[in-house]
Amino acid sequence: MNKQEITSKIKEITETGAVCGVDVYVCLKGEEQGFYIEKMISMNSLKDRIRSIALEIINTQYLQDEVYCDILDVIDNKKAVYVLEQSDEYKPFALLNDDSMDEVFNFDEKDIGNVLGFLFKINLNSKKLFIYQQAYVGSRLQAKNNLRIIQKDNVFEIVDKEMLKIDKRGELLILDNTILVRNVKVLQDFFGFQVFVRNQAQSVISKLEELD
């Protein structure tokens, strides 16, 4: 898809005047560079806040004056959004189009140490997109490393459980089989993109050698 087609599909979900649905998933580290997801059961107030953050991410990081280009055309532009079409050779987010997403387990506190990132699903009826936010060191606030307090009715008390922090950024946006990439390093380090590129290059070399 080109930029016009992509932005048109996004706006069919986010700019119709209707309130989008929102679900939050946690990506957990699997074997090697794989991952699996669990659903974060959320109160309506949290969903409303995440919907607001997700729409802001879409509008400011994907629908402004960004330059869309092919994932293999590396350019020196902070506004670059790289476009990657998933294929049989490389489809890291194939499970997002799988009906089994409706049957995933609920995220539990015991899995917090295994968090890879967050997925925000934004949908309008059957149309949907996902924003992926990588979890870094600062995304997990561990109780053992900090004394964290909150105020309740003018009285401060200790928060003795680990917490997760969600920021206003989206390294990836997944729309059908298309991945929009704001941070290529995330694909390389966590989703096997570097291995895919290396294999593709080796395949080209092998074909050239066969022609000699």
Short mmCIF file of C-alpha atoms in Angstrom, two decimals:
data_model
loop_
_atom_site.label_atom_id
_atom_site.label_comp_id
_atom_site.label_asym_id
_atom_site.label_seq_id
_atom_site.Cartn_x
_atom_site.Cartn_y
_atom_site.Cartn_z
CA MET A 1 0.00 0.00 0.00
CA ASN A 2 1.15 3.55 -0.66
CA LYS A 3 0.87 6.42 1.83
CA GLN A 4 -2.52 7.61 0.57
CA GLU A 5 -4.03 4.13 0.83
CA ILE A 6 -2.56 3.59 4.29
CA THR A 7 -3.65 6.92 5.74
CA SER A 8 -7.11 6.52 4.23
CA LYS A 9 -7.53 3.11 5.91
CA ILE A 10 -6.33 4.49 9.24
CA LYS A 11 -8.78 7.41 9.07
CA GLU A 12 -11.63 5.01 8.30
CA ILE A 13 -11.06 3.76 11.85
CA THR A 14 -10.02 6.88 13.74
CA GLU A 15 -11.75 9.84 12.06
CA THR A 16 -15.35 8.83 11.42
CA GLY A 17 -16.81 10.67 14.38
CA ALA A 18 -17.63 7.39 16.13
CA VAL A 19 -15.90 6.29 19.31
CA CYS A 20 -13.29 3.62 18.57
CA GLY A 21 -13.09 0.45 20.56
CA VAL A 22 -9.85 -0.18 22.45
CA ASP A 23 -8.20 -3.25 23.97
CA VAL A 24 -4.79 -3.52 25.59
CA TYR A 25 -2.50 -6.51 25.22
CA VAL A 26 0.87 -7.26 26.73
CA CYS A 27 3.55 -8.88 24.57
CA LEU A 28 5.60 -11.40 26.51
CA LYS A 29 8.95 -12.86 25.57
CA GLY A 30 8.74 -16.28 23.97
CA GLU A 31 11.41 -18.65 22.76
CA GLU A 32 14.28 -17.08 20.81
CA GLN A 33 12.84 -13.90 19.22
CA GLY A 34 9.24 -15.05 19.34
CA PHE A 35 6.53 -13.62 21.56
CA TYR A 36 3.02 -14.33 22.76
CA ILE A 37 0.31 -12.02 24.02
CA GLU A 38 -1.99 -11.77 27.00
CA LYS A 39 -4.93 -9.42 27.42
CA MET A 40 -4.83 -6.71 30.05
CA ILE A 41 -8.23 -6.53 31.72
CA SER A 42 -8.80 -2.78 32.06
CA MET A 43 -11.26 -0.48 33.76
CA ASN A 44 -13.15 1.89 31.46
CA SER A 45 -11.20 4.87 32.81
CA LEU A 46 -7.92 3.21 31.76
CA LYS A 47 -9.33 2.29 28.35
CA ASP A 48 -10.46 5.88 27.80
CA ARG A 49 -6.99 7.18 28.67
CA ILE A 50 -5.22 4.66 26.45
CA ARG A 51 -7.63 5.42 23.58
CA SER A 52 -6.68 9.08 23.90
CA ILE A 53 -2.95 8.27 23.96
CA ALA A 54 -3.25 5.88 21.00
CA LEU A 55 -5.12 8.40 18.86
CA GLU A 56 -2.55 11.06 19.70
CA ILE A 57 0.26 8.69 18.68
CA ILE A 58 -1.48 7.96 15.37
CA ASN A 59 -2.15 11.62 14.59
CA THR A 60 1.25 12.99 15.58
CA GLN A 61 3.56 10.15 14.55
CA TYR A 62 1.88 8.61 11.50
CA LEU A 63 -0.58 11.11 9.95
CA GLN A 64 1.35 14.38 9.91
CA ASP A 65 4.05 15.25 7.36
CA GLU A 66 5.86 11.92 7.66
CA VAL A 67 7.77 10.57 4.66
CA TYR A 68 6.65 7.04 3.81
CA CYS A 69 9.26 4.80 2.18
CA ASP A 70 10.10 1.13 1.70
CA ILE A 71 11.72 -0.57 4.69
CA LEU A 72 14.89 -1.29 2.69
CA ASP A 73 15.31 2.34 1.55
CA VAL A 74 17.10 3.78 4.59
CA ILE A 75 16.90 7.57 4.52
CA ASP A 76 18.18 10.31 6.84
CA ASN A 77 14.89 11.81 7.92
CA LYS A 78 13.46 11.89 11.43
CA LYS A 79 9.96 11.94 9.93
CA ALA A 80 10.52 8.69 8.04
CA VAL A 81 7.90 5.96 8.35
CA TYR A 82 9.10 2.71 6.81
CA VAL A 83 6.54 0.45 5.17
CA LEU A 84 6.94 -3.32 5.43
CA GLU A 85 4.49 -5.77 3.89
CA GLN A 86 4.38 -9.05 5.81
CA SER A 87 4.95 -12.12 3.67
CA ASP A 88 5.47 -15.87 4.04
CA GLU A 89 9.18 -15.15 4.53
CA TYR A 90 8.66 -12.61 7.31
CA LYS A 91 5.42 -12.07 9.21
CA PRO A 92 6.20 -11.29 12.87
CA PHE A 93 2.65 -10.11 13.63
CA ALA A 94 0.67 -12.78 11.81
CA LEU A 95 -1.06 -13.74 15.08
CA LEU A 96 -2.85 -10.36 15.14
CA ASN A 97 -5.02 -11.49 12.23
CA ASP A 98 -5.76 -14.80 13.92
CA ASP A 99 -9.15 -15.47 15.52
CA SER A 100 -7.33 -17.11 18.42
CA MET A 101 -6.61 -13.61 19.77
CA ASP A 102 -10.06 -13.76 21.33
CA GLU A 103 -8.94 -16.77 23.37
CA VAL A 104 -5.69 -15.47 24.89
CA PHE A 105 -5.06 -15.63 28.62
CA ASN A 106 -5.44 -12.58 30.81
CA PHE A 107 -2.25 -10.80 31.85
CA ASP A 108 -1.23 -11.56 35.41
CA GLU A 109 1.17 -9.80 37.77
CA LYS A 110 3.40 -12.88 37.87
CA ASP A 111 4.29 -12.28 34.20
CA ILE A 112 5.43 -8.70 34.68
CA GLY A 113 9.12 -9.64 34.54
CA ASN A 114 8.62 -11.10 31.07
CA VAL A 115 7.06 -8.03 29.43
CA LEU A 116 8.40 -7.24 25.96
CA GLY A 117 5.99 -4.47 25.01
CA PHE A 118 2.38 -3.32 24.74
CA LEU A 119 -0.16 -3.62 21.93
CA PHE A 120 -3.04 -1.18 21.72
CA LYS A 121 -5.86 -2.44 19.52
CA ILE A 122 -8.03 0.31 18.03
CA ASN A 123 -11.08 -0.86 16.13
CA LEU A 124 -14.28 0.34 14.54
CA ASN A 125 -16.54 -2.64 13.97
CA SER A 126 -14.44 -5.17 12.00
CA LYS A 127 -11.76 -2.65 10.97
CA LYS A 128 -8.76 -2.59 13.27
CA LEU A 129 -5.16 -1.51 13.73
CA PHE A 130 -2.56 -2.09 16.41
CA ILE A 131 0.07 0.19 17.90
CA TYR A 132 3.13 -1.51 19.34
CA GLN A 133 5.06 0.20 22.13
CA GLN A 134 8.36 -1.32 23.19
CA ALA A 135 8.86 -1.81 26.93
CA TYR A 136 12.21 -0.47 28.09
CA VAL A 137 13.84 -0.47 31.51
CA GLY A 138 11.84 2.57 32.59
CA SER A 139 8.56 0.95 31.55
CA ARG A 140 8.67 -1.32 34.58
CA LEU A 141 8.74 0.31 38.02
CA GLN A 142 9.92 -2.34 40.45
CA ALA A 143 8.85 -2.10 44.07
CA LYS A 144 12.19 -3.40 45.36
CA ASN A 145 14.16 -0.60 43.67
CA ASN A 146 12.04 2.38 44.65
CA LEU A 147 9.90 3.70 47.45
CA ARG A 148 6.74 4.68 45.61
CA ILE A 149 3.95 6.56 47.35
CA ILE A 150 0.53 7.84 46.36
CA GLN A 151 -1.89 10.22 48.01
CA LYS A 152 -5.35 9.11 49.07
CA ASP A 153 -7.61 11.59 50.87
CA ASN A 154 -4.65 13.75 51.93
CA VAL A 155 -2.84 10.73 53.34
CA PHE A 156 0.21 9.23 51.63
CA GLU A 157 0.71 5.49 51.50
CA ILE A 158 3.23 3.09 50.00
CA VAL A 159 2.57 1.29 46.71
CA ASP A 160 4.11 -2.11 47.30
CA LYS A 161 3.39 -3.68 43.90
CA GLU A 162 5.28 -3.37 40.66
CA MET A 163 3.90 -0.90 38.14
CA LEU A 164 3.96 -0.51 34.36
CA LYS A 165 4.38 2.81 32.57
CA ILE A 166 2.82 3.59 29.20
CA ASP A 167 4.26 6.46 27.15
CA LYS A 168 3.07 8.55 24.20
CA ARG A 169 5.05 6.69 21.55
CA GLY A 170 4.45 3.91 19.08
CA GLU A 171 7.43 2.25 17.45
CA LEU A 172 5.20 0.23 15.10
CA LEU A 173 1.70 0.45 13.69
CA ILE A 174 0.22 -2.75 12.25
CA LEU A 175 -2.60 -2.40 9.73
CA ASP A 176 -3.76 -5.69 8.18
CA ASN A 177 -0.54 -7.20 6.72
CA THR A 178 1.29 -3.87 6.61
CA ILE A 179 3.73 -2.77 9.33
CA LEU A 180 4.53 0.94 9.62
CA VAL A 181 7.89 1.33 11.31
CA ARG A 182 9.09 4.38 13.22
CA ASN A 183 11.94 2.51 14.91
CA VAL A 184 13.70 -0.08 12.74
CA LYS A 185 15.93 -1.11 15.64
CA VAL A 186 12.92 -2.53 17.48
CA LEU A 187 12.24 -4.85 14.53
CA GLN A 188 15.91 -5.80 14.37
CA ASP A 189 16.45 -6.45 18.08
CA PHE A 190 13.16 -8.04 19.08
CA PHE A 191 11.39 -9.38 15.98
CA GLY A 192 14.12 -11.01 13.91
CA PHE A 193 14.18 -8.46 11.07
CA GLN A 194 17.98 -8.42 10.87
CA VAL A 195 18.03 -12.20 10.36
CA PHE A 196 15.39 -11.87 7.65
CA VAL A 197 17.40 -9.21 5.78
CA ARG A 198 20.56 -11.30 6.07
CA ASN A 199 18.77 -14.36 4.67
CA GLN A 200 17.30 -12.29 1.83
CA ALA A 201 20.73 -10.95 0.95
CA GLN A 202 22.20 -14.44 0.99
CA SER A 203 19.41 -15.65 -1.28
CA VAL A 204 20.18 -12.91 -3.80
CA ILE A 205 23.88 -13.74 -3.68
CA SER A 206 23.16 -17.41 -4.25
CA LYS A 207 20.98 -16.63 -7.29
CA LEU A 208 23.69 -14.40 -8.73
CA GLU A 209 26.26 -17.14 -8.26
CA GLU A 210 24.00 -19.57 -10.12
CA LEU A 211 23.98 -17.19 -13.10
CA ASP A 212 27.79 -17.19 -13.33
#
